[in-house]
Each structure stands twice: as C-alpha cells, then as structure tokens.
C-alpha cells in the first residue's frame, strides 16, 4: 500500500479567543489556493491522540496546552498537490498555558523543513467564505 492510499490519523486543537481562532496557514501550489487549519498533527503508532496533540504543539510552536476537552472526530477526504488524501481527525478544544500566545498576531515555525505561519483569524472571515478553513465541519465547533 502506498503512503498516499493510507488513512492518516491527526489530533488537532481548536483554540478560540473571543471571535478569533488560532490556525496555521497552508498553500496548495497546484490549486494556487491558500487555506487554514487548526494546529496539531499525526499520531505515532501506539500514541494516544491527546498525547499527540500535546507533543505536536510542543514541537511546532513550543506551547503547552491546558483545559483540553475532546470534541469529536471529523473525516476529511481531499486532494492536495495532486494527491488524494484521507484523514481522521481527533478534535480537541484547548487553551494555551502561556498568555503570550494570545497577544501574538502571527508566529512563524518550521514543520518538516517547511516554513509555516500560525496566526489568529476572525471566525467571521471563514463564515463569510473570504478564507478557507479545513476540514469541512470544523467551523461547526467554533460557533
């Protein structure tokens, strides 16, 4: 089985501050499309999704989480960079321990040798369709 035909399991954290959510920015070079997704990442074999969530935030932006509550599971089937993808997402609502993260406009970090950006974005920009938020159904947990 090729890597692209495997189902990837992710743990993502929904962090909300008033009418803003903390998301990472992505770009599909084939579609020439900018999109946004909550921070987090893939589970390692034998790792609980809660542990993966904490690890990913620590690795990506050196942040500790608190008030972590499981919200549910989302399924996401999509095409990125001409490759079919299938994800199961364990979604958690959480908060940052360090208040400095709430005062940032944006934060640059490196993930798998790629430069990325995380930032606070008004939920209204996703509701209006001005910006794209993945996966589908994620916004339902923000309202």
Short mmCIF file of C-alpha atoms in Angstrom, two decimals:
data_model
loop_
_atom_site.label_atom_id
_atom_site.label_comp_id
_atom_site.label_asym_id
_atom_site.label_seq_id
_atom_site.Cartn_x
_atom_site.Cartn_y
_atom_site.Cartn_z
CA UNK A 1 0.00 0.00 0.00
CA UNK A 2 1.45 3.36 -0.98
CA UNK A 3 1.65 6.14 1.57
CA UNK A 4 -0.93 8.21 -0.31
CA UNK A 5 -3.51 5.39 -0.01
CA UNK A 6 -3.29 5.23 3.79
CA UNK A 7 -5.70 6.92 6.14
CA UNK A 8 -3.84 9.43 8.30
CA UNK A 9 -4.97 10.00 11.89
CA UNK A 10 -4.49 13.51 13.30
CA UNK A 11 -5.06 15.31 16.58
CA UNK A 12 -5.95 18.99 16.15
CA UNK A 13 -6.51 21.70 18.75
CA UNK A 14 -9.25 24.29 18.49
CA UNK A 15 -8.03 27.34 20.38
CA UNK A 16 -10.50 30.20 20.43
CA UNK A 17 -10.12 33.68 21.88
CA UNK A 18 -13.34 35.65 21.56
CA UNK A 19 -14.19 35.76 17.87
CA UNK A 20 -10.73 34.54 16.79
CA UNK A 21 -9.27 31.07 16.28
CA UNK A 22 -5.61 30.08 16.13
CA UNK A 23 -4.80 28.37 12.83
CA UNK A 24 -1.89 27.55 10.58
CA UNK A 25 -1.76 28.79 7.02
CA UNK A 26 -1.21 26.37 4.16
CA UNK A 27 -0.91 26.68 0.40
CA UNK A 28 -1.72 24.22 -2.39
CA UNK A 29 0.64 25.08 -5.29
CA UNK A 30 -1.43 23.16 -7.84
CA UNK A 31 -4.74 24.84 -6.95
CA UNK A 32 -2.93 28.11 -6.15
CA UNK A 33 -5.08 28.23 -3.03
CA UNK A 34 -4.32 29.49 0.47
CA UNK A 35 -6.17 27.65 3.25
CA UNK A 36 -6.17 27.38 7.03
CA UNK A 37 -6.28 24.51 9.53
CA UNK A 38 -6.01 24.16 13.30
CA UNK A 39 -2.59 23.24 14.65
CA UNK A 40 -1.72 19.69 15.57
CA UNK A 41 -0.52 16.71 13.61
CA UNK A 42 -0.26 13.00 13.06
CA UNK A 43 -0.32 10.27 15.66
CA UNK A 44 2.59 7.89 16.01
CA UNK A 45 1.75 4.18 16.30
CA UNK A 46 0.75 3.41 19.88
CA UNK A 47 0.34 7.09 20.79
CA UNK A 48 -2.93 8.38 22.22
CA UNK A 49 -4.44 11.32 20.35
CA UNK A 50 -4.31 13.51 23.47
CA UNK A 51 -0.58 12.83 23.82
CA UNK A 52 -0.05 13.54 20.11
CA UNK A 53 -1.87 16.86 20.43
CA UNK A 54 0.38 17.98 23.30
CA UNK A 55 3.52 16.74 21.52
CA UNK A 56 2.69 18.47 18.24
CA UNK A 57 2.07 21.85 19.91
CA UNK A 58 5.35 21.48 21.81
CA UNK A 59 7.31 20.50 18.67
CA UNK A 60 5.77 23.09 16.36
CA UNK A 61 5.48 26.23 18.47
CA UNK A 62 6.89 25.31 21.92
CA UNK A 63 3.47 25.73 23.54
CA UNK A 64 1.85 23.89 26.43
CA UNK A 65 -1.90 23.32 26.47
CA UNK A 66 -4.49 23.34 29.25
CA UNK A 67 -8.28 22.92 29.60
CA UNK A 68 -8.20 20.18 26.97
CA UNK A 69 -11.60 18.69 26.08
CA UNK A 70 -12.39 16.15 23.39
CA UNK A 71 -14.94 17.45 20.86
CA UNK A 72 -15.27 14.64 18.35
CA UNK A 73 -13.96 13.02 15.21
CA UNK A 74 -14.03 14.57 11.72
CA UNK A 75 -13.31 12.79 8.47
CA UNK A 76 -11.61 14.64 5.66
CA UNK A 77 -11.14 13.36 2.10
CA UNK A 78 -9.44 15.82 -0.24
CA UNK A 79 -6.83 16.39 -2.95
CA UNK A 80 -3.67 18.32 -2.08
CA UNK A 81 -0.82 18.88 -4.52
CA UNK A 82 -2.48 16.43 -6.97
CA UNK A 83 -2.53 13.64 -4.33
CA UNK A 84 -5.68 12.11 -2.82
CA UNK A 85 -5.66 12.28 0.97
CA UNK A 86 -7.87 10.75 3.66
CA UNK A 87 -7.73 11.87 7.30
CA UNK A 88 -9.49 11.02 10.53
CA UNK A 89 -9.21 13.96 12.91
CA UNK A 90 -9.49 13.74 16.67
CA UNK A 91 -10.54 17.28 17.58
CA UNK A 92 -9.92 18.90 20.96
CA UNK A 93 -10.86 22.30 22.36
CA UNK A 94 -7.98 23.69 24.40
CA UNK A 95 -6.21 26.81 25.66
CA UNK A 96 -2.63 27.97 25.81
CA UNK A 97 -0.94 27.87 29.22
CA UNK A 98 1.23 30.90 28.38
CA UNK A 99 -0.83 34.06 27.74
CA UNK A 100 1.84 35.40 25.39
CA UNK A 101 0.31 33.28 22.60
CA UNK A 102 -2.95 35.26 22.87
CA UNK A 103 -1.06 38.51 22.32
CA UNK A 104 0.65 37.42 19.09
CA UNK A 105 -0.71 38.39 15.70
CA UNK A 106 1.25 35.62 13.98
CA UNK A 107 4.03 33.16 14.65
CA UNK A 108 6.45 31.54 12.20
CA UNK A 109 7.59 27.96 12.78
CA UNK A 110 9.20 25.08 10.94
CA UNK A 111 7.41 21.79 10.27
CA UNK A 112 9.25 19.02 8.43
CA UNK A 113 11.75 21.51 6.99
CA UNK A 114 8.95 23.77 5.70
CA UNK A 115 8.47 27.30 6.96
CA UNK A 116 4.90 27.80 8.18
CA UNK A 117 2.86 30.52 9.80
CA UNK A 118 0.29 30.33 12.61
CA UNK A 119 -1.99 33.26 13.28
CA UNK A 120 -5.20 34.45 14.89
CA UNK A 121 -8.05 34.83 12.40
CA UNK A 122 -11.57 36.12 12.93
CA UNK A 123 -14.13 33.32 12.65
CA UNK A 124 -16.28 35.67 10.57
CA UNK A 125 -13.72 35.56 7.74
CA UNK A 126 -14.32 31.81 7.44
CA UNK A 127 -18.10 32.07 7.85
CA UNK A 128 -18.29 34.66 5.06
CA UNK A 129 -16.21 32.48 2.74
CA UNK A 130 -13.45 35.08 2.45
CA UNK A 131 -10.97 32.49 3.76
CA UNK A 132 -10.99 28.69 3.52
CA UNK A 133 -10.88 26.58 6.70
CA UNK A 134 -10.32 22.82 6.60
CA UNK A 135 -11.59 20.28 7.35
CA UNK A 136 -15.22 20.71 6.42
CA UNK A 137 -17.32 20.69 9.58
CA UNK A 138 -14.58 22.22 11.72
CA UNK A 139 -16.34 25.59 11.82
CA UNK A 140 -19.38 23.98 13.47
CA UNK A 141 -17.33 23.60 16.65
CA UNK A 142 -16.41 27.30 16.71
CA UNK A 143 -19.92 28.72 16.77
#
